[in-house]
Protein backbone atom coordinates (compact mmCIF):
# COMPACT_ATOMS: atom_id res chain seq x y z
CA UNK A 1 0.00 0.00 0.00
CA UNK A 2 2.81 2.37 0.89
CA UNK A 3 4.54 1.51 -2.36
CA UNK A 4 1.36 2.14 -4.29
CA UNK A 5 0.92 5.45 -2.48
CA UNK A 6 4.45 6.48 -3.30
CA UNK A 7 4.18 5.71 -6.97
CA UNK A 8 0.81 7.33 -7.47
CA UNK A 9 1.39 10.42 -5.39
CA UNK A 10 5.03 10.89 -6.25
CA UNK A 11 5.60 11.37 -2.54
CA UNK A 12 5.91 9.20 0.48
CA UNK A 13 4.22 10.08 3.77
CA UNK A 14 5.65 13.46 4.48
CA UNK A 15 6.27 15.63 7.49
CA UNK A 16 3.74 18.41 7.91
CA UNK A 17 6.08 21.04 6.59
CA UNK A 18 6.72 19.25 3.33
CA UNK A 19 4.90 19.90 0.11
CA UNK A 20 2.97 17.13 -1.64
CA UNK A 21 5.88 16.71 -4.01
CA UNK A 22 8.12 16.04 -1.04
CA UNK A 23 10.05 19.30 -1.05
CA UNK A 24 10.59 21.24 2.12
CA UNK A 25 9.05 24.71 2.02
CA UNK A 26 11.74 27.30 2.54
CA UNK A 27 11.03 30.48 4.49
CA UNK A 28 10.62 33.52 2.29
CA UNK A 29 10.66 37.22 2.92
CA UNK A 30 6.90 37.03 2.59
CA UNK A 31 6.38 34.48 5.37
CA UNK A 32 3.32 34.91 7.49
CA UNK A 33 3.87 33.66 11.00
CA UNK A 34 2.03 35.72 13.57
CA UNK A 35 -1.63 35.16 12.74
CA UNK A 36 -3.98 32.28 12.19
CA UNK A 37 -2.64 29.90 14.85
CA UNK A 38 -5.91 29.75 16.78
CA UNK A 39 -7.70 27.99 13.95
CA UNK A 40 -7.84 24.29 13.08
CA UNK A 41 -7.59 24.77 9.34
CA UNK A 42 -9.30 21.60 8.05
CA UNK A 43 -9.70 21.15 4.30
CA UNK A 44 -8.92 24.35 2.36
CA UNK A 45 -9.44 24.66 -1.40
CA UNK A 46 -7.37 27.22 -3.29
CA UNK A 47 -9.20 27.87 -6.54
CA UNK A 48 -8.31 30.08 -9.47
CA UNK A 49 -6.92 30.35 -12.98
CA UNK A 50 -3.47 29.19 -14.11
CA UNK A 51 -0.85 31.53 -12.65
CA UNK A 52 -3.17 33.17 -10.15
CA UNK A 53 -0.85 32.24 -7.27
CA UNK A 54 -2.33 29.03 -5.83
CA UNK A 55 1.07 27.38 -5.34
CA UNK A 56 2.64 30.57 -3.97
CA UNK A 57 -0.16 31.04 -1.45
CA UNK A 58 -0.28 27.34 -0.53
CA UNK A 59 3.32 27.57 0.61
CA UNK A 60 2.43 30.45 2.93
CA UNK A 61 -0.51 28.55 4.43
CA UNK A 62 1.38 25.29 4.93
CA UNK A 63 4.10 27.15 6.77
CA UNK A 64 1.60 28.86 9.04
CA UNK A 65 -0.61 25.89 9.83
CA UNK A 66 1.83 22.99 9.34
CA UNK A 67 -0.55 21.21 7.03
CA UNK A 68 0.40 19.75 3.64
CA UNK A 69 -0.15 21.30 0.25
CA UNK A 70 -1.68 18.79 -2.13
CA UNK A 71 -1.07 20.11 -5.62
CA UNK A 72 -2.43 17.75 -8.26
CA UNK A 73 -0.23 19.48 -10.85
CA UNK A 74 2.91 18.85 -8.75
CA UNK A 75 1.88 15.25 -8.06
CA UNK A 76 1.22 14.59 -11.74
CA UNK A 77 4.53 16.18 -12.78
CA UNK A 78 6.32 14.00 -10.18
CA UNK A 79 4.66 10.92 -11.70
CA UNK A 80 5.69 12.02 -15.19
CA UNK A 81 9.30 12.54 -14.17
CA UNK A 82 9.38 9.20 -12.34
CA UNK A 83 7.85 7.43 -15.34
CA UNK A 84 5.10 5.75 -13.28
CA UNK A 85 2.07 4.19 -14.97
CA UNK A 86 0.04 7.27 -14.10
CA UNK A 87 2.82 9.52 -15.35
CA UNK A 88 2.94 7.70 -18.69
CA UNK A 89 -0.84 8.08 -19.05
CA UNK A 90 -0.75 11.77 -18.07
CA UNK A 91 2.33 13.00 -19.92
CA UNK A 92 0.87 13.73 -23.35
CA UNK A 93 -2.36 15.09 -21.92
CA UNK A 94 -0.62 17.56 -19.63
CA UNK A 95 1.88 18.79 -22.17
CA UNK A 96 -0.19 21.81 -23.10
CA UNK A 97 -2.71 21.99 -20.30
CA UNK A 98 -5.43 19.49 -21.14
CA UNK A 99 -6.98 17.81 -18.13
CA UNK A 100 -6.06 14.33 -16.98
CA UNK A 101 -9.14 12.04 -16.64
CA UNK A 102 -11.09 12.50 -13.43
CA UNK A 103 -10.82 8.89 -12.26
CA UNK A 104 -7.02 8.93 -12.42
CA UNK A 105 -6.74 12.23 -10.56
CA UNK A 106 -9.37 11.25 -7.96
CA UNK A 107 -7.53 8.03 -7.24
CA UNK A 108 -4.25 9.89 -6.81
CA UNK A 109 -5.89 12.37 -4.41
CA UNK A 110 -7.60 9.57 -2.42
CA UNK A 111 -4.24 7.94 -1.79
CA UNK A 112 -2.67 11.23 -0.75
CA UNK A 113 -5.56 12.09 1.59
CA UNK A 114 -5.13 8.76 3.36
CA UNK A 115 -1.72 9.84 4.63
CA UNK A 116 -1.69 10.85 8.32
CA UNK A 117 -0.30 14.37 7.84
CA UNK A 118 -3.72 15.43 6.49
CA UNK A 119 -5.56 14.87 9.80
CA UNK A 120 -5.63 18.54 10.93
CA UNK A 121 -6.21 19.82 7.45
CA UNK A 122 -4.68 20.20 4.01
CA UNK A 123 -4.57 22.66 1.16
CA UNK A 124 -5.87 21.42 -2.17
CA UNK A 125 -4.21 23.35 -4.98
CA UNK A 126 -5.50 22.66 -8.49
CA UNK A 127 -8.15 20.17 -7.33
CA UNK A 128 -11.05 19.87 -7.88
CA UNK A 129 -11.04 21.37 -11.35
CA UNK A 130 -14.12 19.70 -12.85
CA UNK A 131 -17.60 19.29 -11.41
CA UNK A 132 -17.27 15.47 -11.24
CA UNK A 133 -14.05 15.94 -9.24
CA UNK A 134 -15.88 18.33 -6.89
CA UNK A 135 -18.73 15.87 -6.37
CA UNK A 136 -16.23 13.08 -5.75
CA UNK A 137 -14.37 15.19 -3.18
CA UNK A 138 -17.54 16.23 -1.37
CA UNK A 139 -18.60 12.58 -1.05
CA UNK A 140 -15.14 11.50 0.05
CA UNK A 141 -14.93 14.12 2.82
CA UNK A 142 -18.52 13.50 3.94
CA UNK A 143 -17.51 10.04 5.14
CA UNK A 144 -14.11 11.03 6.52
CA UNK A 145 -14.25 10.73 10.33
CA UNK A 146 -14.06 14.12 12.07
CA UNK A 147 -13.49 16.11 8.88
CA UNK A 148 -14.38 19.78 9.04
CA UNK A 149 -16.41 21.14 6.12
CA UNK A 150 -14.50 22.49 3.15
CA UNK A 151 -13.63 26.17 3.02
CA UNK A 152 -12.88 27.52 -0.47
CA UNK A 153 -10.87 30.59 -1.45
CA UNK A 154 -10.97 31.76 -5.06
CA UNK A 155 -8.04 33.95 -6.11
CA UNK A 156 -8.61 36.56 -8.82
CA UNK A 157 -6.05 38.18 -11.14
CA UNK A 158 -6.71 39.77 -14.53
CA UNK A 159 -5.76 38.11 -17.81
CA UNK A 160 -2.72 40.21 -18.74
CA UNK A 161 -1.08 39.74 -15.38
CA UNK A 162 -1.79 35.99 -15.50
CA UNK A 163 0.04 35.80 -18.81
CA UNK A 164 3.03 37.67 -17.36
CA UNK A 165 3.04 35.41 -14.33
CA UNK A 166 2.92 32.26 -16.46
CA UNK A 167 5.54 33.23 -19.02
CA UNK A 168 7.88 34.64 -16.35
CA UNK A 169 7.60 31.73 -13.92
CA UNK A 170 10.69 29.70 -13.05
CA UNK A 171 10.84 26.87 -10.51
CA UNK A 172 13.58 25.42 -8.38
CA UNK A 173 13.67 21.67 -9.07
CA UNK A 174 15.26 21.02 -5.66
CA UNK A 175 13.23 23.02 -3.10
CA UNK A 176 10.25 23.82 -5.41
CA UNK A 177 10.45 27.53 -4.63
CA UNK A 178 8.58 29.55 -7.26
CA UNK A 179 10.15 32.63 -8.90
CA UNK A 180 9.17 35.04 -11.64
CA UNK A 181 11.71 36.73 -13.87
CA UNK A 182 9.50 39.83 -14.13
CA UNK A 183 7.84 39.95 -10.71
CA UNK A 184 9.82 37.86 -8.23
CA UNK A 185 13.31 37.37 -9.68
CA UNK A 186 16.01 35.39 -7.90
CA UNK A 187 19.04 37.31 -6.63
CA UNK A 188 21.28 35.60 -9.19
CA UNK A 189 19.69 35.29 -12.60
CA UNK A 190 18.66 31.68 -13.30
CA UNK A 191 19.60 30.19 -9.91
CA UNK A 192 17.69 29.47 -6.71
CA UNK A 193 18.39 31.79 -3.77
CA UNK A 194 17.98 28.93 -1.30
CA UNK A 195 20.09 26.10 -2.73
CA UNK A 196 21.76 27.51 -5.85
CA UNK A 197 20.09 24.99 -8.20
CA UNK A 198 19.52 26.04 -11.83
CA UNK A 199 15.91 27.16 -12.23
CA UNK A 200 13.64 25.46 -14.76
CA UNK A 201 10.62 26.53 -16.81
CA UNK A 202 7.52 24.34 -17.05
CA UNK A 203 6.81 23.03 -20.57
CA UNK A 204 3.23 24.34 -20.39
CA UNK A 205 4.30 27.88 -19.41
CA UNK A 206 4.19 29.27 -22.96
CA UNK A 207 1.77 31.86 -24.29
CA UNK A 208 0.23 29.31 -26.69
CA UNK A 209 -0.40 26.73 -23.96
CA UNK A 210 -1.70 29.46 -21.68
CA UNK A 211 -4.55 30.18 -24.12
CA UNK A 212 -5.62 26.53 -23.99
CA UNK A 213 -5.24 26.35 -20.22
CA UNK A 214 -7.41 29.43 -19.74
CA UNK A 215 -10.01 27.96 -22.13
CA UNK A 216 -10.15 24.75 -20.09
CA UNK A 217 -10.34 26.78 -16.91
CA UNK A 218 -13.30 28.79 -18.15
CA UNK A 219 -15.27 25.85 -19.47
CA UNK A 220 -14.46 23.15 -16.90
CA UNK A 221 -13.23 24.81 -13.70
CA UNK A 222 -15.34 27.97 -13.46
CA UNK A 223 -18.42 25.81 -12.66
CA UNK A 224 -16.48 24.35 -9.72
CA UNK A 225 -16.11 27.84 -8.30
CA UNK A 226 -19.85 28.38 -8.58
CA UNK A 227 -20.45 25.01 -6.91
CA UNK A 228 -18.47 26.07 -3.82
CA UNK A 229 -19.82 29.61 -3.83
CA UNK A 230 -23.31 28.11 -3.62
CA UNK A 231 -22.28 25.91 -0.67
CA UNK A 232 -21.24 28.95 1.43
CA UNK A 233 -17.88 28.98 3.29
CA UNK A 234 -16.51 30.63 0.15
CA UNK A 235 -14.36 33.75 -0.24
CA UNK A 236 -12.90 35.71 -3.14
CA UNK A 237 -9.49 37.33 -2.73
CA UNK A 238 -7.75 39.67 -5.16
CA UNK A 239 -4.35 38.21 -5.99
CA UNK A 240 -2.83 41.30 -7.61
CA UNK A 241 -0.86 42.43 -4.57
CA UNK A 242 2.29 41.53 -2.66
CA UNK A 243 2.37 37.85 -1.71
CA UNK A 244 2.18 38.67 2.02
CA UNK A 245 -0.84 40.95 1.54
CA UNK A 246 -2.69 38.27 -0.42
CA UNK A 247 -1.75 35.64 2.17
CA UNK A 248 -3.01 37.81 5.04
CA UNK A 249 -6.39 38.13 3.35
CA UNK A 250 -6.60 34.42 2.55
CA UNK A 251 -5.80 33.58 6.18
CA UNK A 252 -8.36 35.96 7.61
CA UNK A 253 -10.97 34.62 5.18
CA UNK A 254 -10.27 31.05 6.34
CA UNK A 255 -10.41 32.15 10.01
CA UNK A 256 -13.70 33.94 9.39
CA UNK A 257 -15.23 30.95 7.61
CA UNK A 258 -14.01 28.54 10.29
CA UNK A 259 -15.45 30.67 13.06
CA UNK A 260 -18.78 30.71 11.20
CA UNK A 261 -18.82 34.53 10.97
P1 LIG B 1 -1.17 22.97 -12.20
O1 LIG B 1 0.23 22.74 -11.88
O2 LIG B 1 -2.18 22.95 -11.11
O3 LIG B 1 -1.29 24.34 -13.04
P2 LIG B 1 -2.35 25.53 -13.01
O4 LIG B 1 -3.64 25.29 -12.34
O5 LIG B 1 -2.41 25.95 -14.42
O6 LIG B 1 -1.75 26.55 -12.04
P3 LIG B 1 -0.29 27.05 -12.03
O7 LIG B 1 0.56 26.09 -11.23
O8 LIG B 1 0.17 27.37 -13.41
O9 LIG B 1 -0.44 28.45 -11.27
P4 LIG B 1 -0.53 28.80 -9.74
O10 LIG B 1 -1.88 29.36 -9.49
O11 LIG B 1 -0.06 27.69 -8.86
O12 LIG B 1 0.52 30.02 -9.68
P5 LIG B 1 1.94 30.16 -8.96
O13 LIG B 1 1.76 30.28 -7.49
O14 LIG B 1 2.92 29.17 -9.47
O15 LIG B 1 -1.65 21.90 -13.29
C1 LIG B 1 -0.83 21.60 -14.40
C2 LIG B 1 -1.51 20.58 -15.30
O16 LIG B 1 -1.70 19.34 -14.60
C3 LIG B 1 -2.92 20.95 -15.78
O17 LIG B 1 -2.89 21.82 -16.89
C4 LIG B 1 -3.48 19.56 -16.11
O18 LIG B 1 -2.96 19.07 -17.30
C5 LIG B 1 -2.94 18.71 -14.97
N1 LIG B 1 -3.83 18.75 -13.80
C6 LIG B 1 -3.55 19.32 -12.59
N2 LIG B 1 -4.57 19.17 -11.75
C7 LIG B 1 -5.53 18.48 -12.43
C8 LIG B 1 -6.83 18.05 -12.08
N3 LIG B 1 -7.35 18.30 -10.87
N4 LIG B 1 -7.54 17.38 -13.03
C9 LIG B 1 -7.03 17.13 -14.25
N5 LIG B 1 -5.80 17.53 -14.65
C10 LIG B 1 -5.06 18.20 -13.73
O19 LIG B 1 2.35 31.64 -9.47
C11 LIG B 1 2.55 31.88 -10.86
C12 LIG B 1 3.65 32.94 -11.05
O20 LIG B 1 3.23 34.17 -10.48
C13 LIG B 1 4.98 32.59 -10.37
O21 LIG B 1 6.02 32.99 -11.19
C14 LIG B 1 4.96 33.40 -9.07
O22 LIG B 1 6.26 33.76 -8.67
C15 LIG B 1 4.15 34.62 -9.49
N6 LIG B 1 3.34 35.16 -8.39
C16 LIG B 1 2.40 34.50 -7.66
N7 LIG B 1 1.82 35.33 -6.77
C17 LIG B 1 2.40 36.54 -6.95
C18 LIG B 1 2.21 37.82 -6.34
N8 LIG B 1 1.30 38.02 -5.35
N9 LIG B 1 2.96 38.86 -6.77
C19 LIG B 1 3.88 38.68 -7.78
N10 LIG B 1 4.09 37.50 -8.39
C20 LIG B 1 3.35 36.44 -7.99
MG1 LIG C 1 0.67 25.74 -9.21
PDB file of N, CA, C and O in Angstrom, residues 3-44:
ATOM      1  N   UNK A   3       3.896   1.416  -1.058  1.00  0.00           N
ATOM      2  CA  UNK A   3       4.542   1.513  -2.363  1.00  0.00           C
ATOM      3  C   UNK A   3       3.597   2.108  -3.399  1.00  0.00           C
ATOM      4  O   UNK A   3       3.966   2.953  -4.193  1.00  0.00           O
ATOM      5  N   UNK A   4       2.346   1.630  -3.332  1.00  0.00           N
ATOM      6  CA  UNK A   4       1.357   2.141  -4.286  1.00  0.00           C
ATOM      7  C   UNK A   4       1.179   3.646  -4.073  1.00  0.00           C
ATOM      8  O   UNK A   4       1.161   4.408  -5.019  1.00  0.00           O
ATOM      9  N   UNK A   5       1.094   4.028  -2.781  1.00  0.00           N
ATOM     10  CA  UNK A   5       0.917   5.447  -2.484  1.00  0.00           C
ATOM     11  C   UNK A   5       2.075   6.241  -3.031  1.00  0.00           C
ATOM     12  O   UNK A   5       1.898   7.290  -3.643  1.00  0.00           O
ATOM     13  N   UNK A   6       3.289   5.730  -2.845  1.00  0.00           N
ATOM     14  CA  UNK A   6       4.452   6.484  -3.300  1.00  0.00           C
ATOM     15  C   UNK A   6       4.435   6.653  -4.797  1.00  0.00           C
ATOM     16  O   UNK A   6       4.729   7.720  -5.315  1.00  0.00           O
ATOM     17  N   UNK A   7       4.081   5.577  -5.530  1.00  0.00           N
ATOM     18  CA  UNK A   7       4.180   5.707  -6.973  1.00  0.00           C
ATOM     19  C   UNK A   7       3.063   6.575  -7.535  1.00  0.00           C
ATOM     20  O   UNK A   7       3.270   7.309  -8.484  1.00  0.00           O
ATOM     21  N   UNK A   8       1.907   6.513  -6.928  1.00  0.00           N
ATOM     22  CA  UNK A   8       0.814   7.331  -7.470  1.00  0.00           C
ATOM     23  C   UNK A   8       0.909   8.789  -7.058  1.00  0.00           C
ATOM     24  O   UNK A   8       0.534   9.679  -7.807  1.00  0.00           O
ATOM     25  N   UNK A   9       1.363   9.033  -5.838  1.00  0.00           N
ATOM     26  CA  UNK A   9       1.395  10.425  -5.389  1.00  0.00           C
ATOM     27  C   UNK A   9       2.718  11.074  -5.691  1.00  0.00           C
ATOM     28  O   UNK A   9       2.836  12.291  -5.622  1.00  0.00           O
ATOM     29  N   UNK A  10       3.714  10.291  -6.009  1.00  0.00           N
ATOM     30  CA  UNK A  10       5.026  10.885  -6.248  1.00  0.00           C
ATOM     31  C   UNK A  10       5.653  11.335  -4.946  1.00  0.00           C
ATOM     32  O   UNK A  10       6.625  12.057  -4.931  1.00  0.00           O
ATOM     33  N   UNK A  11       5.080  10.935  -3.830  1.00  0.00           N
ATOM     34  CA  UNK A  11       5.604  11.375  -2.542  1.00  0.00           C
ATOM     35  C   UNK A  11       5.288  10.322  -1.500  1.00  0.00           C
ATOM     36  O   UNK A  11       4.230   9.725  -1.505  1.00  0.00           O
ATOM     37  N   UNK A  12       6.212  10.086  -0.626  1.00  0.00           N
ATOM     38  CA  UNK A  12       5.907   9.200   0.480  1.00  0.00           C
ATOM     39  C   UNK A  12       5.223  10.014   1.562  1.00  0.00           C
ATOM     40  O   UNK A  12       5.073  11.224   1.449  1.00  0.00           O
ATOM     41  N   UNK A  13       4.821   9.359   2.651  1.00  0.00           N
ATOM     42  CA  UNK A  13       4.217  10.081   3.769  1.00  0.00           C
ATOM     43  C   UNK A  13       5.200  11.155   4.194  1.00  0.00           C
ATOM     44  O   UNK A  13       6.360  10.895   4.417  1.00  0.00           O
ATOM     45  N   UNK A  14       4.707  12.373   4.268  1.00  0.00           N
ATOM     46  CA  UNK A  14       5.654  13.462   4.481  1.00  0.00           C
ATOM     47  C   UNK A  14       5.397  14.155   5.806  1.00  0.00           C
ATOM     48  O   UNK A  14       4.302  14.121   6.338  1.00  0.00           O
ATOM     49  N   UNK A  15       6.431  14.787   6.309  1.00  0.00           N
ATOM     50  CA  UNK A  15       6.266  15.627   7.492  1.00  0.00           C
ATOM     51  C   UNK A  15       5.350  16.773   7.136  1.00  0.00           C
ATOM     52  O   UNK A  15       5.190  17.126   5.980  1.00  0.00           O
ATOM     53  N   UNK A  16       4.745  17.381   8.168  1.00  0.00           N
ATOM     54  CA  UNK A  16       3.741  18.405   7.906  1.00  0.00           C
ATOM     55  C   UNK A  16       4.292  19.568   7.118  1.00  0.00           C
ATOM     56  O   UNK A  16       3.569  20.228   6.393  1.00  0.00           O
ATOM     57  N   UNK A  17       5.562  19.854   7.260  1.00  0.00           N
ATOM     58  CA  UNK A  17       6.082  21.041   6.594  1.00  0.00           C
ATOM     59  C   UNK A  17       6.561  20.751   5.186  1.00  0.00           C
ATOM     60  O   UNK A  17       7.144  21.597   4.547  1.00  0.00           O
ATOM     61  N   UNK A  18       6.309  19.532   4.694  1.00  0.00           N
ATOM     62  CA  UNK A  18       6.724  19.248   3.334  1.00  0.00           C
ATOM     63  C   UNK A  18       5.584  19.440   2.361  1.00  0.00           C
ATOM     64  O   UNK A  18       4.435  19.246   2.692  1.00  0.00           O
ATOM     65  N   UNK A  19       5.917  19.786   1.140  1.00  0.00           N
ATOM     66  CA  UNK A  19       4.900  19.901   0.113  1.00  0.00           C
ATOM     67  C   UNK A  19       4.533  18.514  -0.375  1.00  0.00           C
ATOM     68  O   UNK A  19       5.208  17.535  -0.093  1.00  0.00           O
ATOM     69  N   UNK A  20       3.424  18.423  -1.135  1.00  0.00           N
ATOM     70  CA  UNK A  20       2.973  17.134  -1.641  1.00  0.00           C
ATOM     71  C   UNK A  20       4.036  16.479  -2.497  1.00  0.00           C
ATOM     72  O   UNK A  20       4.127  15.286  -2.575  1.00  0.00           O
ATOM     73  N   UNK A  21       4.839  17.266  -3.182  1.00  0.00           N
ATOM     74  CA  UNK A  21       5.884  16.705  -4.015  1.00  0.00           C
ATOM     75  C   UNK A  21       7.101  16.312  -3.209  1.00  0.00           C
ATOM     76  O   UNK A  21       8.095  15.869  -3.764  1.00  0.00           O
ATOM     77  N   UNK A  22       7.046  16.500  -1.895  1.00  0.00           N
ATOM     78  CA  UNK A  22       8.116  16.038  -1.039  1.00  0.00           C
ATOM     79  C   UNK A  22       9.169  17.082  -0.743  1.00  0.00           C
ATOM     80  O   UNK A  22      10.135  16.820  -0.054  1.00  0.00           O
ATOM     81  N   UNK A  23       8.998  18.295  -1.247  1.00  0.00           N
ATOM     82  CA  UNK A  23      10.046  19.299  -1.047  1.00  0.00           C
ATOM     83  C   UNK A  23       9.734  20.159   0.169  1.00  0.00           C
ATOM     84  O   UNK A  23       8.606  20.542   0.402  1.00  0.00           O
ATOM     85  N   UNK A  24      10.757  20.424   0.930  1.00  0.00           N
ATOM     86  CA  UNK A  24      10.585  21.240   2.123  1.00  0.00           C
ATOM     87  C   UNK A  24      10.362  22.689   1.738  1.00  0.00           C
ATOM     88  O   UNK A  24      11.103  23.250   0.932  1.00  0.00           O
ATOM     89  N   UNK A  25       9.308  23.293   2.306  1.00  0.00           N
ATOM     90  CA  UNK A  25       9.054  24.711   2.021  1.00  0.00           C
ATOM     91  C   UNK A  25      10.116  25.561   2.707  1.00  0.00           C
ATOM     92  O   UNK A  25      10.370  25.399   3.890  1.00  0.00           O
ATOM     93  N   UNK A  26      10.719  26.433   1.974  1.00  0.00           N
ATOM     94  CA  UNK A  26      11.736  27.304   2.544  1.00  0.00           C
ATOM     95  C   UNK A  26      11.113  28.629   2.956  1.00  0.00           C
ATOM     96  O   UNK A  26      10.261  29.148   2.251  1.00  0.00           O
ATOM     97  N   UNK A  27      11.564  29.190   4.089  1.00  0.00           N
ATOM     98  CA  UNK A  27      11.029  30.484   4.489  1.00  0.00           C
ATOM     99  C   UNK A  27      11.319  31.534   3.422  1.00  0.00           C
ATOM    100  O   UNK A  27      12.354  31.490   2.778  1.00  0.00           O
ATOM    101  N   UNK A  28      10.395  32.442   3.226  1.00  0.00           N
ATOM    102  CA  UNK A  28      10.618  33.523   2.286  1.00  0.00           C
ATOM    103  C   UNK A  28      10.457  34.835   3.014  1.00  0.00           C
ATOM    104  O   UNK A  28       9.970  34.880   4.137  1.00  0.00           O
ATOM    105  N   UNK A  29      10.823  35.904   2.330  1.00  0.00           N
ATOM    106  CA  UNK A  29      10.665  37.218   2.916  1.00  0.00           C
ATOM    107  C   UNK A  29       9.199  37.524   3.169  1.00  0.00           C
ATOM    108  O   UNK A  29       8.860  38.408   3.935  1.00  0.00           O
ATOM    109  N   UNK A  30       8.328  36.745   2.484  1.00  0.00           N
ATOM    110  CA  UNK A  30       6.896  37.030   2.592  1.00  0.00           C
ATOM    111  C   UNK A  30       6.232  36.207   3.679  1.00  0.00           C
ATOM    112  O   UNK A  30       5.032  36.224   3.801  1.00  0.00           O
ATOM    113  N   UNK A  31       7.004  35.422   4.441  1.00  0.00           N
ATOM    114  CA  UNK A  31       6.384  34.480   5.370  1.00  0.00           C
ATOM    115  C   UNK A  31       5.387  35.151   6.296  1.00  0.00           C
ATOM    116  O   UNK A  31       5.589  36.259   6.760  1.00  0.00           O
ATOM    117  N   UNK A  32       4.316  34.416   6.560  1.00  0.00           N
ATOM    118  CA  UNK A  32       3.315  34.913   7.494  1.00  0.00           C
ATOM    119  C   UNK A  32       3.445  34.014   8.702  1.00  0.00           C
ATOM    120  O   UNK A  32       3.372  32.819   8.579  1.00  0.00           O
ATOM    121  N   UNK A  33       3.663  34.569   9.878  1.00  0.00           N
ATOM    122  CA  UNK A  33       3.875  33.662  11.002  1.00  0.00           C
ATOM    123  C   UNK A  33       3.166  34.094  12.269  1.00  0.00           C
ATOM    124  O   UNK A  33       3.178  33.391  13.247  1.00  0.00           O
ATOM    125  N   UNK A  34       2.519  35.227  12.298  1.00  0.00           N
ATOM    126  CA  UNK A  34       2.025  35.721  13.575  1.00  0.00           C
ATOM    127  C   UNK A  34       0.508  35.693  13.694  1.00  0.00           C
ATOM    128  O   UNK A  34      -0.043  36.129  14.679  1.00  0.00           O
ATOM    129  N   UNK A  35      -0.173  35.202  12.668  1.00  0.00           N
ATOM    130  CA  UNK A  35      -1.628  35.165  12.737  1.00  0.00           C
ATOM    131  C   UNK A  35      -2.111  33.774  12.377  1.00  0.00           C
ATOM    132  O   UNK A  35      -1.392  32.976  11.827  1.00  0.00           O
ATOM    133  N   UNK A  36      -3.358  33.492  12.704  1.00  0.00           N
ATOM    134  CA  UNK A  36      -3.980  32.277  12.190  1.00  0.00           C
ATOM    135  C   UNK A  36      -3.755  31.036  13.019  1.00  0.00           C
ATOM    136  O   UNK A  36      -4.301  29.981  12.722  1.00  0.00           O
ATOM    137  N   UNK A  37      -2.957  31.114  14.112  1.00  0.00           N
ATOM    138  CA  UNK A  37      -2.637  29.898  14.847  1.00  0.00           C
ATOM    139  C   UNK A  37      -3.818  29.340  15.622  1.00  0.00           C
ATOM    140  O   UNK A  37      -3.839  28.169  15.963  1.00  0.00           O
ATOM    141  N   UNK A  38      -4.800  30.183  15.930  1.00  0.00           N
ATOM    142  CA  UNK A  38      -5.906  29.747  16.777  1.00  0.00           C
ATOM    143  C   UNK A  38      -6.849  28.798  16.046  1.00  0.00           C
ATOM    144  O   UNK A  38      -7.663  28.135  16.673  1.00  0.00           O
ATOM    145  N   UNK A  39      -6.718  28.711  14.744  1.00  0.00           N
ATOM    146  CA  UNK A  39      -7.704  27.991  13.947  1.00  0.00           C
ATOM    147  C   UNK A  39      -7.222  26.579  13.616  1.00  0.00           C
ATOM    148  O   UNK A  39      -6.051  26.380  13.326  1.00  0.00           O
ATOM    149  N   UNK A  40      -8.140  25.595  13.695  1.00  0.00           N
ATOM    150  CA  UNK A  40      -7.840  24.290  13.085  1.00  0.00           C
ATOM    151  C   UNK A  40      -8.232  24.418  11.623  1.00  0.00           C
ATOM    152  O   UNK A  40      -9.410  24.605  11.309  1.00  0.00           O
ATOM    153  N   UNK A  41      -7.272  24.363  10.717  1.00  0.00           N
ATOM    154  CA  UNK A  41      -7.587  24.769   9.344  1.00  0.00           C
ATOM    155  C   UNK A  41      -8.538  23.843   8.593  1.00  0.00           C
ATOM    156  O   UNK A  41      -9.366  24.308   7.819  1.00  0.00           O
ATOM    157  N   UNK A  42      -8.429  22.518   8.798  1.00  0.00           N
ATOM    158  CA  UNK A  42      -9.296  21.603   8.050  1.00  0.00           C
ATOM    159  C   UNK A  42      -9.013  21.668   6.557  1.00  0.00           C
ATOM    160  O   UNK A  42      -7.981  22.186   6.127  1.00  0.00           O
ATOM    161  N   UNK A  43      -9.932  21.147   5.754  1.00  0.00           N
ATOM    162  CA  UNK A  43      -9.704  21.147   4.299  1.00  0.00           C
ATOM    163  C   UNK A  43      -9.896  22.545   3.691  1.00  0.00           C
ATOM    164  O   UNK A  43     -10.954  23.153   3.859  1.00  0.00           O
ATOM    165  N   UNK A  44      -8.860  23.024   3.005  1.00  0.00           N
ATOM    166  CA  UNK A  44      -8.915  24.345   2.361  1.00  0.00           C
ATOM    167  C   UNK A  44      -8.719  24.146   0.863  1.00  0.00           C
ATOM    168  O   UNK A  44      -7.741  23.511   0.436  1.00  0.00           O
TER     169      UNK A  44
END
